[in-house]
Short mmCIF file of C-alpha atoms and ligand atoms in Angstrom, two decimals:
data_model
loop_
_atom_site.label_atom_id
_atom_site.label_comp_id
_atom_site.label_asym_id
_atom_site.label_seq_id
_atom_site.Cartn_x
_atom_site.Cartn_y
_atom_site.Cartn_z
CA MET A 1 -58.12 -43.91 -41.18
CA ASP A 2 -60.49 -46.87 -41.09
CA ILE A 3 -61.98 -47.14 -44.58
CA ASP A 4 -63.19 -50.66 -45.30
CA LEU A 5 -61.86 -51.37 -48.77
CA PHE A 6 -63.23 -54.89 -48.54
CA SER A 7 -66.86 -53.91 -47.85
CA PRO A 8 -69.54 -54.93 -50.40
CA GLU A 9 -69.99 -51.24 -51.33
CA ALA A 10 -66.27 -50.77 -52.05
CA ILE A 11 -66.21 -53.99 -54.07
CA LYS A 12 -69.18 -52.78 -56.12
CA ASN A 13 -67.71 -49.33 -56.76
CA PRO A 14 -64.17 -48.86 -55.41
CA TRP A 15 -63.53 -45.41 -56.83
CA PRO A 16 -65.06 -43.20 -54.08
CA TYR A 17 -63.06 -45.27 -51.57
CA VAL A 18 -59.86 -45.05 -53.57
CA GLU A 19 -60.32 -41.28 -53.80
CA GLN A 20 -60.76 -41.02 -50.01
CA VAL A 21 -57.59 -43.01 -49.45
CA GLN A 22 -55.74 -40.86 -51.97
CA ALA A 23 -56.98 -37.67 -50.32
CA ALA A 24 -55.70 -38.83 -46.92
CA GLY A 25 -52.09 -38.72 -48.17
CA PRO A 26 -49.51 -40.83 -49.96
CA VAL A 27 -48.88 -43.10 -46.94
CA VAL A 28 -51.66 -43.77 -44.40
CA TYR A 29 -52.28 -46.46 -41.80
CA ASN A 30 -55.64 -48.21 -42.06
CA GLU A 31 -56.57 -49.52 -38.60
CA ARG A 32 -59.58 -51.44 -39.79
CA ILE A 33 -57.69 -53.70 -42.16
CA GLY A 34 -54.33 -53.49 -40.39
CA THR A 35 -52.18 -52.18 -43.21
CA TRP A 36 -50.15 -49.18 -44.41
CA MET A 37 -51.62 -47.91 -47.66
CA VAL A 38 -49.40 -46.26 -50.28
CA THR A 39 -51.22 -44.50 -53.12
CA ASP A 40 -48.72 -42.46 -55.12
CA ASP A 41 -47.44 -43.90 -58.42
CA GLN A 42 -43.78 -42.94 -57.93
CA LEU A 43 -43.69 -44.17 -54.31
CA ILE A 44 -45.21 -47.50 -55.31
CA ARG A 45 -42.66 -47.94 -58.11
CA LYS A 46 -39.83 -47.15 -55.66
CA THR A 47 -41.22 -49.59 -53.12
CA LEU A 48 -41.60 -52.38 -55.67
CA ALA A 49 -38.09 -51.70 -56.97
CA ASN A 50 -36.66 -52.29 -53.48
CA SER A 51 -37.43 -55.97 -52.98
CA ASP A 52 -34.76 -56.28 -50.27
CA ARG A 53 -36.69 -53.96 -47.94
CA TYR A 54 -40.27 -54.53 -49.07
CA LYS A 55 -40.77 -58.24 -49.34
CA ILE A 56 -43.34 -60.47 -50.87
CA GLU A 57 -42.03 -63.33 -48.71
CA GLY A 58 -44.27 -63.72 -45.68
CA SER A 59 -47.11 -61.74 -47.27
CA ILE A 60 -50.53 -63.14 -48.14
CA ALA A 61 -49.13 -63.89 -51.62
CA GLU A 62 -46.80 -66.46 -50.09
CA GLU A 63 -49.72 -68.18 -48.42
CA VAL A 64 -51.61 -68.28 -51.70
CA PHE A 65 -48.83 -69.46 -54.02
CA GLY A 66 -46.53 -71.27 -51.56
CA PRO A 67 -42.88 -70.39 -50.75
CA GLU A 68 -41.48 -72.47 -53.61
CA ALA A 69 -43.18 -70.48 -56.38
CA PHE A 70 -40.93 -67.76 -57.81
CA ILE A 71 -43.73 -65.19 -57.54
CA THR A 72 -43.09 -65.27 -53.77
CA MET A 73 -39.25 -65.22 -53.84
CA ASP A 74 -37.29 -62.08 -53.06
CA ASN A 75 -33.90 -63.69 -53.57
CA LYS A 76 -33.10 -62.33 -57.03
CA ALA A 77 -30.74 -65.11 -58.12
CA ARG A 78 -33.21 -67.85 -57.21
CA HIS A 79 -36.18 -65.94 -58.55
CA ASN A 80 -34.52 -65.12 -61.86
CA ALA A 81 -33.26 -68.66 -62.38
CA LEU A 82 -36.79 -70.04 -62.02
CA ARG A 83 -38.51 -67.28 -63.98
CA GLY A 84 -35.87 -67.66 -66.69
CA ILE A 85 -37.05 -71.19 -67.51
CA TRP A 86 -40.21 -69.76 -69.05
CA SER A 87 -39.23 -66.21 -69.98
CA VAL A 88 -38.72 -66.97 -73.66
CA ALA A 89 -42.01 -68.86 -73.88
CA PHE A 90 -43.87 -65.70 -72.79
CA GLN A 91 -42.16 -63.36 -75.24
CA ARG A 92 -44.09 -61.94 -78.16
CA ASP A 93 -42.30 -63.97 -80.87
CA SER A 94 -42.99 -67.28 -79.13
CA LEU A 95 -46.61 -66.37 -78.51
CA GLU A 96 -47.41 -65.19 -82.01
CA ARG A 97 -48.68 -68.57 -83.23
CA LEU A 98 -50.97 -68.73 -80.19
CA GLY A 99 -53.05 -65.90 -81.69
CA THR A 100 -54.67 -68.40 -84.08
CA LEU A 101 -55.39 -70.81 -81.24
CA ILE A 102 -56.95 -68.06 -79.11
CA ALA A 103 -59.11 -66.83 -82.01
CA GLY A 104 -60.19 -70.45 -82.60
CA ILE A 105 -61.20 -70.95 -78.95
CA ALA A 106 -62.99 -67.58 -78.90
CA ASP A 107 -64.85 -68.41 -82.12
CA GLU A 108 -65.84 -71.84 -80.87
CA MET A 109 -67.29 -70.30 -77.70
CA MET A 110 -69.00 -67.47 -79.57
CA ASP A 111 -70.50 -69.89 -82.15
CA LYS A 112 -72.66 -71.18 -79.31
CA ILE A 113 -74.13 -67.79 -78.43
CA GLU A 114 -74.02 -65.53 -81.47
CA ASP A 115 -77.37 -66.61 -82.94
CA ARG A 116 -79.09 -66.32 -79.57
CA PHE A 117 -77.57 -62.88 -79.07
CA ARG A 118 -78.74 -61.75 -82.52
CA ALA A 119 -82.21 -63.15 -81.76
CA GLY A 120 -82.43 -60.76 -78.80
CA GLU A 121 -81.45 -63.03 -75.92
CA THR A 122 -79.30 -61.70 -73.07
CA ILE A 123 -75.95 -63.49 -72.93
CA ASP A 124 -73.68 -63.64 -69.89
CA ALA A 125 -70.31 -63.06 -71.56
CA MET A 126 -68.37 -64.30 -68.52
CA ALA A 127 -70.16 -67.65 -68.57
CA ALA A 128 -70.06 -67.87 -72.38
CA PHE A 129 -66.32 -67.26 -72.85
CA GLY A 130 -64.73 -64.72 -70.41
CA ARG A 131 -64.13 -67.09 -67.53
CA GLU A 132 -62.99 -70.12 -69.48
CA LEU A 133 -60.96 -68.77 -72.35
CA PRO A 134 -57.77 -67.86 -70.41
CA ALA A 135 -57.83 -71.21 -68.59
CA TYR A 136 -58.12 -73.07 -71.90
CA VAL A 137 -55.16 -71.15 -73.30
CA ILE A 138 -52.82 -71.76 -70.36
CA ALA A 139 -53.98 -75.39 -70.12
CA HIS A 140 -52.96 -75.76 -73.77
CA MET A 141 -49.55 -74.18 -73.05
CA LEU A 142 -49.05 -76.57 -70.13
CA GLY A 143 -50.04 -79.53 -72.28
CA VAL A 144 -52.99 -80.38 -69.99
CA PRO A 145 -55.67 -82.50 -71.74
CA ASP A 146 -58.82 -80.71 -72.89
CA GLU A 147 -61.14 -82.66 -70.59
CA ALA A 148 -59.40 -81.21 -67.49
CA ARG A 149 -60.08 -77.62 -68.50
CA PRO A 150 -63.45 -77.15 -66.69
CA LYS A 151 -61.90 -78.44 -63.47
CA ILE A 152 -59.01 -75.98 -63.84
CA VAL A 153 -61.47 -73.12 -64.19
CA GLU A 154 -63.25 -74.27 -61.04
CA TRP A 155 -60.02 -74.59 -59.01
CA SER A 156 -58.83 -71.14 -60.14
CA ASP A 157 -62.15 -69.56 -59.20
CA ARG A 158 -62.08 -71.12 -55.74
CA ILE A 159 -58.48 -70.02 -55.12
CA GLY A 160 -59.44 -66.52 -56.28
CA GLU A 161 -62.24 -66.27 -53.75
CA GLY A 162 -59.82 -67.09 -50.93
CA VAL A 163 -57.37 -64.28 -51.66
CA SER A 164 -60.03 -61.64 -51.57
CA GLU A 165 -59.85 -60.87 -47.90
CA PRO A 166 -58.29 -58.00 -45.91
CA PRO A 167 -54.73 -58.51 -44.60
CA ASN A 168 -55.89 -59.07 -41.02
CA PHE A 169 -58.68 -61.60 -41.68
CA SER A 170 -58.85 -64.76 -39.65
CA ARG A 171 -57.87 -67.71 -41.82
CA ASP A 172 -59.18 -70.68 -39.83
CA SER A 173 -62.78 -69.54 -39.56
CA ASN A 174 -63.08 -68.24 -43.11
CA PRO A 175 -65.04 -70.56 -45.44
CA ALA A 176 -63.68 -68.94 -48.65
CA TRP A 177 -60.10 -69.37 -47.42
CA LEU A 178 -60.69 -73.00 -46.40
CA ALA A 179 -62.31 -73.73 -49.78
CA SER A 180 -59.35 -72.16 -51.55
CA GLU A 181 -56.90 -74.28 -49.52
CA GLN A 182 -58.83 -77.36 -50.59
CA ALA A 183 -58.78 -76.23 -54.25
CA LYS A 184 -55.03 -75.63 -54.05
CA ALA A 185 -54.49 -79.15 -52.71
CA GLU A 186 -56.64 -80.72 -55.46
CA LEU A 187 -54.87 -78.70 -58.15
CA ALA A 188 -51.50 -79.71 -56.64
CA ASP A 189 -52.39 -83.41 -56.91
CA TYR A 190 -53.50 -82.95 -60.48
CA ILE A 191 -50.29 -81.13 -61.51
CA LEU A 192 -48.10 -83.68 -59.71
CA GLY A 193 -49.70 -86.34 -61.93
CA GLN A 194 -48.93 -84.24 -65.01
CA ILE A 195 -45.28 -83.84 -63.93
CA GLU A 196 -44.96 -87.59 -63.53
CA GLU A 197 -46.28 -88.07 -67.06
CA ARG A 198 -43.95 -85.46 -68.60
CA ARG A 199 -40.96 -87.21 -67.04
CA ARG A 200 -41.89 -90.32 -68.99
CA ARG A 201 -43.18 -88.60 -72.13
CA PRO A 202 -41.82 -85.09 -72.64
CA GLY A 203 -43.78 -82.85 -74.99
CA ASP A 204 -43.64 -79.37 -76.40
CA ASP A 205 -45.21 -77.70 -73.35
CA LEU A 206 -44.31 -75.61 -70.30
CA ILE A 207 -44.43 -78.50 -67.79
CA SER A 208 -42.01 -80.51 -69.95
CA GLN A 209 -39.81 -77.42 -70.21
CA ILE A 210 -39.45 -77.01 -66.45
CA VAL A 211 -39.14 -80.74 -65.71
CA HIS A 212 -36.33 -81.19 -68.25
CA SER A 213 -34.52 -77.86 -67.71
CA ASP A 214 -31.16 -77.71 -65.89
CA VAL A 215 -32.76 -75.71 -63.07
CA GLY A 216 -35.80 -77.98 -62.99
CA ARG A 217 -33.70 -81.12 -62.62
CA GLY A 218 -32.54 -79.77 -59.26
CA LEU A 219 -36.10 -79.18 -58.02
CA SER A 220 -38.43 -81.46 -56.08
CA ASP A 221 -41.72 -82.38 -57.76
CA HIS A 222 -43.46 -80.24 -55.17
CA ALA A 223 -41.42 -77.18 -56.18
CA ILE A 224 -42.12 -77.82 -59.88
CA MET A 225 -45.80 -78.14 -58.99
CA ALA A 226 -45.84 -74.83 -57.05
CA ASN A 227 -44.19 -72.99 -59.95
CA THR A 228 -46.66 -74.48 -62.42
CA ARG A 229 -49.69 -73.89 -60.22
CA GLN A 230 -48.84 -70.20 -59.91
CA LEU A 231 -49.22 -69.84 -63.70
CA LEU A 232 -52.70 -71.31 -63.61
CA PHE A 233 -53.87 -69.02 -60.92
CA ALA A 234 -51.93 -65.84 -61.79
CA GLY A 235 -53.03 -66.08 -65.42
CA ASN A 236 -56.64 -67.26 -65.34
CA GLU A 237 -58.47 -65.13 -62.85
CA THR A 238 -56.68 -61.96 -63.87
CA THR A 239 -57.15 -62.27 -67.63
CA ALA A 240 -60.77 -63.36 -67.26
CA LYS A 241 -61.43 -60.25 -65.17
CA TRP A 242 -59.69 -57.98 -67.70
CA LEU A 243 -61.93 -59.39 -70.44
CA GLY A 244 -64.95 -58.77 -68.21
CA HIS A 245 -63.94 -55.19 -67.38
CA SER A 246 -63.25 -54.47 -71.04
CA LEU A 247 -66.73 -55.59 -72.10
CA VAL A 248 -68.44 -53.63 -69.32
CA VAL A 249 -66.44 -50.48 -70.10
CA LEU A 250 -67.18 -50.76 -73.84
CA ALA A 251 -70.87 -51.32 -73.16
CA GLN A 252 -70.90 -48.25 -70.94
CA HIS A 253 -69.01 -46.14 -73.51
CA PRO A 254 -70.77 -46.74 -76.85
CA ASP A 255 -68.77 -43.96 -78.52
CA VAL A 256 -65.51 -45.78 -77.69
CA ARG A 257 -66.99 -49.10 -78.80
CA ARG A 258 -68.05 -47.64 -82.16
CA GLU A 259 -64.60 -46.11 -82.66
CA LEU A 260 -62.97 -49.49 -82.04
CA VAL A 261 -65.39 -51.27 -84.38
CA ALA A 262 -64.37 -48.80 -87.10
CA ASN A 263 -60.65 -48.77 -86.28
CA ARG A 264 -59.24 -51.94 -84.74
CA GLY A 265 -55.77 -50.33 -84.67
CA LEU A 266 -56.91 -48.39 -81.59
CA LEU A 267 -57.66 -51.56 -79.62
CA PRO A 268 -54.24 -52.24 -77.99
CA ASN A 269 -54.07 -48.72 -76.54
CA ALA A 270 -57.74 -48.82 -75.56
CA LEU A 271 -57.17 -52.04 -73.59
CA GLU A 272 -54.19 -50.50 -71.76
CA GLU A 273 -56.36 -47.51 -70.90
CA ILE A 274 -59.06 -49.84 -69.59
CA MET A 275 -56.40 -51.57 -67.46
CA ARG A 276 -55.33 -48.18 -66.08
CA TRP A 277 -58.85 -46.93 -65.46
CA GLU A 278 -60.44 -50.18 -64.26
CA PRO A 279 -57.57 -52.46 -63.15
CA VAL A 280 -57.89 -56.05 -61.99
CA VAL A 281 -55.23 -55.99 -59.26
CA LEU A 282 -56.14 -53.07 -57.01
CA ILE A 283 -53.64 -53.82 -54.25
CA ILE A 284 -50.15 -55.36 -54.25
CA PRO A 285 -49.10 -56.53 -50.75
CA ARG A 286 -45.60 -56.38 -49.26
CA LEU A 287 -43.97 -56.66 -45.80
CA VAL A 288 -41.36 -54.29 -44.34
CA SER A 289 -38.14 -56.16 -43.71
CA GLY A 290 -34.63 -55.37 -42.40
CA GLY A 291 -35.61 -52.74 -39.80
CA ASP A 292 -38.13 -49.92 -39.69
CA ALA A 293 -38.69 -48.16 -43.01
CA GLU A 294 -39.57 -44.64 -44.00
CA ILE A 295 -41.78 -43.90 -46.98
CA ALA A 296 -42.39 -40.24 -47.84
CA GLY A 297 -41.43 -39.21 -44.30
CA THR A 298 -43.72 -41.74 -42.61
CA ARG A 299 -42.07 -44.30 -40.36
CA ILE A 300 -43.33 -47.85 -40.88
CA PRO A 301 -42.26 -50.53 -38.41
CA GLU A 302 -40.36 -53.64 -39.38
CA GLY A 303 -42.75 -56.51 -40.16
CA ALA A 304 -45.66 -54.19 -40.97
CA ASP A 305 -48.00 -55.05 -43.80
CA ILE A 306 -48.01 -52.57 -46.69
CA SER A 307 -50.79 -52.34 -49.26
CA LEU A 308 -49.61 -50.68 -52.45
CA ILE A 309 -52.87 -49.31 -53.80
CA THR A 310 -52.11 -49.63 -57.50
CA ALA A 311 -55.70 -48.61 -58.29
CA ALA A 312 -54.93 -45.19 -56.77
CA ALA A 313 -51.57 -44.98 -58.57
CA ASN A 314 -53.32 -45.65 -61.87
CA ARG A 315 -55.34 -42.50 -61.25
CA ASP A 316 -52.47 -40.44 -59.85
CA PRO A 317 -52.89 -36.87 -61.20
CA LEU A 318 -49.12 -36.37 -61.12
CA ARG A 319 -48.71 -39.11 -63.72
CA TYR A 320 -51.94 -38.90 -65.73
CA GLU A 321 -53.71 -35.81 -66.93
CA ASP A 322 -57.40 -35.85 -66.02
CA PRO A 323 -56.92 -39.33 -64.49
CA ASN A 324 -60.57 -40.09 -63.77
CA ARG A 325 -61.49 -39.81 -67.43
CA LEU A 326 -61.35 -42.83 -69.72
CA ASN A 327 -59.40 -41.64 -72.76
CA ILE A 328 -58.30 -44.29 -75.24
CA HIS A 329 -56.27 -41.69 -77.14
CA ARG A 330 -54.10 -40.95 -74.13
CA GLU A 331 -50.38 -41.10 -74.87
CA TYR A 332 -49.22 -44.53 -73.68
CA LYS A 333 -47.50 -44.66 -70.29
CA ALA A 334 -47.10 -47.99 -68.53
CA ASN A 335 -49.56 -48.26 -65.64
CA LEU A 336 -49.18 -50.47 -62.58
CA GLY A 337 -51.89 -52.96 -63.54
CA PHE A 338 -49.24 -55.58 -64.32
CA GLY A 339 -46.99 -54.69 -61.38
CA TYR A 340 -43.44 -53.38 -61.48
CA GLY A 341 -39.91 -54.45 -60.59
CA LEU A 342 -38.72 -57.96 -59.77
CA HIS A 343 -42.19 -59.51 -59.79
CA SER A 344 -43.69 -57.60 -62.72
CA CYS A 345 -46.07 -59.84 -64.61
CA LEU A 346 -44.49 -62.71 -66.53
CA GLY A 347 -47.66 -63.22 -68.56
CA VAL A 348 -48.33 -59.64 -69.64
CA THR A 349 -47.71 -60.34 -73.34
CA LEU A 350 -49.95 -63.39 -73.25
CA ALA A 351 -52.69 -61.47 -71.42
CA ARG A 352 -52.50 -58.67 -74.01
CA LEU A 353 -52.70 -61.15 -76.86
CA GLU A 354 -55.73 -62.86 -75.32
CA ALA A 355 -57.50 -59.57 -74.66
CA GLN A 356 -56.76 -58.13 -78.10
CA VAL A 357 -57.80 -61.26 -79.99
CA THR A 358 -60.92 -61.95 -77.91
CA ILE A 359 -62.29 -58.41 -77.75
CA SER A 360 -61.56 -58.00 -81.45
CA ARG A 361 -63.62 -61.14 -82.18
CA VAL A 362 -66.48 -59.75 -80.06
CA LEU A 363 -66.36 -56.50 -82.03
CA ASP A 364 -66.42 -58.50 -85.28
CA ARG A 365 -69.26 -60.79 -84.34
CA MET A 366 -71.44 -58.88 -81.86
CA PRO A 367 -70.45 -55.24 -82.33
CA ASP A 368 -73.64 -53.63 -81.13
CA PHE A 369 -73.91 -54.69 -77.50
CA VAL A 370 -75.32 -53.02 -74.40
CA LEU A 371 -75.45 -54.04 -70.74
CA ALA A 372 -78.75 -55.78 -70.06
CA GLY A 373 -78.68 -56.11 -66.28
CA ASP A 374 -76.66 -55.53 -63.14
CA VAL A 375 -73.01 -56.56 -63.00
CA ASP A 376 -71.79 -58.21 -59.77
CA TYR A 377 -68.24 -57.91 -58.53
CA GLY A 378 -66.71 -60.52 -56.24
CA ALA A 379 -63.71 -58.95 -54.53
CA PHE A 380 -61.66 -55.80 -54.00
CA GLN A 381 -58.08 -57.00 -54.23
CA LEU A 382 -58.50 -59.01 -57.43
CA ARG A 383 -61.54 -57.28 -58.81
CA GLY A 384 -63.61 -58.05 -61.88
CA PRO A 385 -67.15 -58.75 -63.03
CA LEU A 386 -68.64 -62.10 -62.07
CA ASN A 387 -71.23 -61.73 -64.82
CA VAL A 388 -71.50 -59.48 -67.87
CA PRO A 389 -75.07 -59.57 -69.23
CA LEU A 390 -74.95 -58.37 -72.82
CA ALA A 391 -77.79 -57.84 -75.29
CA LEU A 392 -78.21 -56.44 -78.79
CA ASN A 393 -78.64 -52.68 -78.79
C1 LIG B 1 -54.92 -59.23 -67.15
C2 LIG B 1 -54.14 -60.20 -66.79
C3 LIG B 1 -53.07 -60.10 -65.75
C4 LIG B 1 -52.88 -59.19 -64.75
C5 LIG B 1 -53.74 -57.97 -64.43
C6 LIG B 1 -51.70 -59.58 -64.02
C7 LIG B 1 -51.17 -58.85 -62.97
C8 LIG B 1 -49.99 -59.17 -62.33
C9 LIG B 1 -49.38 -58.39 -61.27
C10 LIG B 1 -49.94 -57.09 -60.72
C11 LIG B 1 -48.24 -59.01 -60.91
C12 LIG B 1 -47.27 -58.54 -59.80
C13 LIG B 1 -47.57 -59.18 -58.47
C14 LIG B 1 -46.71 -58.66 -57.35
O1 LIG B 1 -45.78 -57.87 -57.57
O2 LIG B 1 -46.96 -59.03 -56.20
C15 LIG B 1 -48.13 -60.21 -61.71
C16 LIG B 1 -47.12 -61.14 -61.60
C17 LIG B 1 -47.12 -62.35 -62.26
N1 LIG B 1 -47.99 -62.75 -63.25
FE1 LIG B 1 -49.51 -61.69 -64.01
N2 LIG B 1 -51.22 -60.74 -64.56
C18 LIG B 1 -52.02 -61.09 -65.63
C19 LIG B 1 -51.87 -62.19 -66.45
C20 LIG B 1 -50.93 -63.17 -66.28
C21 LIG B 1 -50.79 -64.34 -67.11
C22 LIG B 1 -51.64 -64.65 -68.34
C23 LIG B 1 -49.80 -65.11 -66.55
C24 LIG B 1 -49.24 -66.42 -67.00
C25 LIG B 1 -49.89 -67.35 -67.57
C26 LIG B 1 -49.29 -64.37 -65.41
C27 LIG B 1 -48.28 -64.80 -64.60
C28 LIG B 1 -47.67 -64.04 -63.63
C29 LIG B 1 -46.52 -64.48 -62.87
C30 LIG B 1 -45.84 -65.83 -62.96
C31 LIG B 1 -46.18 -63.42 -62.01
C32 LIG B 1 -45.02 -63.37 -61.03
C33 LIG B 1 -43.80 -62.81 -61.74
C34 LIG B 1 -42.55 -62.82 -60.88
O3 LIG B 1 -42.62 -62.97 -59.67
O4 LIG B 1 -41.49 -62.67 -61.46
N3 LIG B 1 -50.01 -63.21 -65.27
N4 LIG B 1 -49.20 -60.29 -62.59
#
């Protein structure tokens, strides 16, 4: 098979491509992009559960985040020790008071556009709040000063553009990759400065937590930086894109939007359904390690690149009835939008809180919106709207 999942057409509308991949079988080699594609929900869960055989180490993720970030560690003891420093901070109880902060940021951003929207102007929701809101929230959690927030958004965006290439792309001649390397270096310098400051003046923030933890005391500044930087990137681009998808889907499904305006209790489940139906992370990469592997009877050589097509798994008919239909009343079943296994998303509760609070504020303040132009999408792997032009119905 040689489907180009990274072509502009697939980025614009991935679903016909995902269906072709799915139809070709649960495990298929894609010559064009040099990867084994796995599409079945159960097989992907099994693969992600076996982090000894299917490694994130050595994959593109390691190049993006660096080997010292726990998102790229397969050694469970090391991974869990590092992840454990922040686990409590990302639990629901700890995050509860952030709801007020998120609503405040959302309101502040919407104050600037609501009157214009009501006067009939088209508003780009990504520019107005979608892109920046998640960065502002994580910057607050890290204790980063407000004036650095626009720069953090810019660095995250540039890193995001670099990861959006097929597994076999050539790094050195790729402008997006080179720009993302530069952004990573600038962000690293900035975080190293923040670490230095927290050593002198600890605060009530995530950088202080890692610097002054028992595990953190045994880490180099560079390792602390890599673990902090991963939060900025893993949390910003993804949550911004989820907000964008949610607004597009609600604009395209006015019946669903009206239901949610009338009954906000349906919103959490509706957002999970949007994540299933229109996920942000369409592919999770891994490498075969420890000898040749066999997945569903297909032999995959040691060292081969595997692309777990979570987008296909989220529409797997064996797991979801009528999977191509958006149904916010579907009985909840966890989808693979936030990953699975050792590396399942640390920030899932935060992302849900941000999406629920922000979309709820949109439904309060600008309930009657429609799409007022074309939506552009920037990438396949980490996919979401670059712009969401909204106008009053
Ligand atoms: C809609 C928003 C989000 C989506 C769709 C998302 C998706 C994912 C996925 C699919 C993974 C697994 C990656 C893999 O197995 O290779 C992951 C891991 C991770 N995510 Fe998220 N994420 C989101 C928001 C966040 C937020 C807000 C944060 C933190 C601020 C965050 C931090 C992380 C971290 C640190 C990991 C690595 C966990 C580990 O290795 O133990 N994510 N995320």
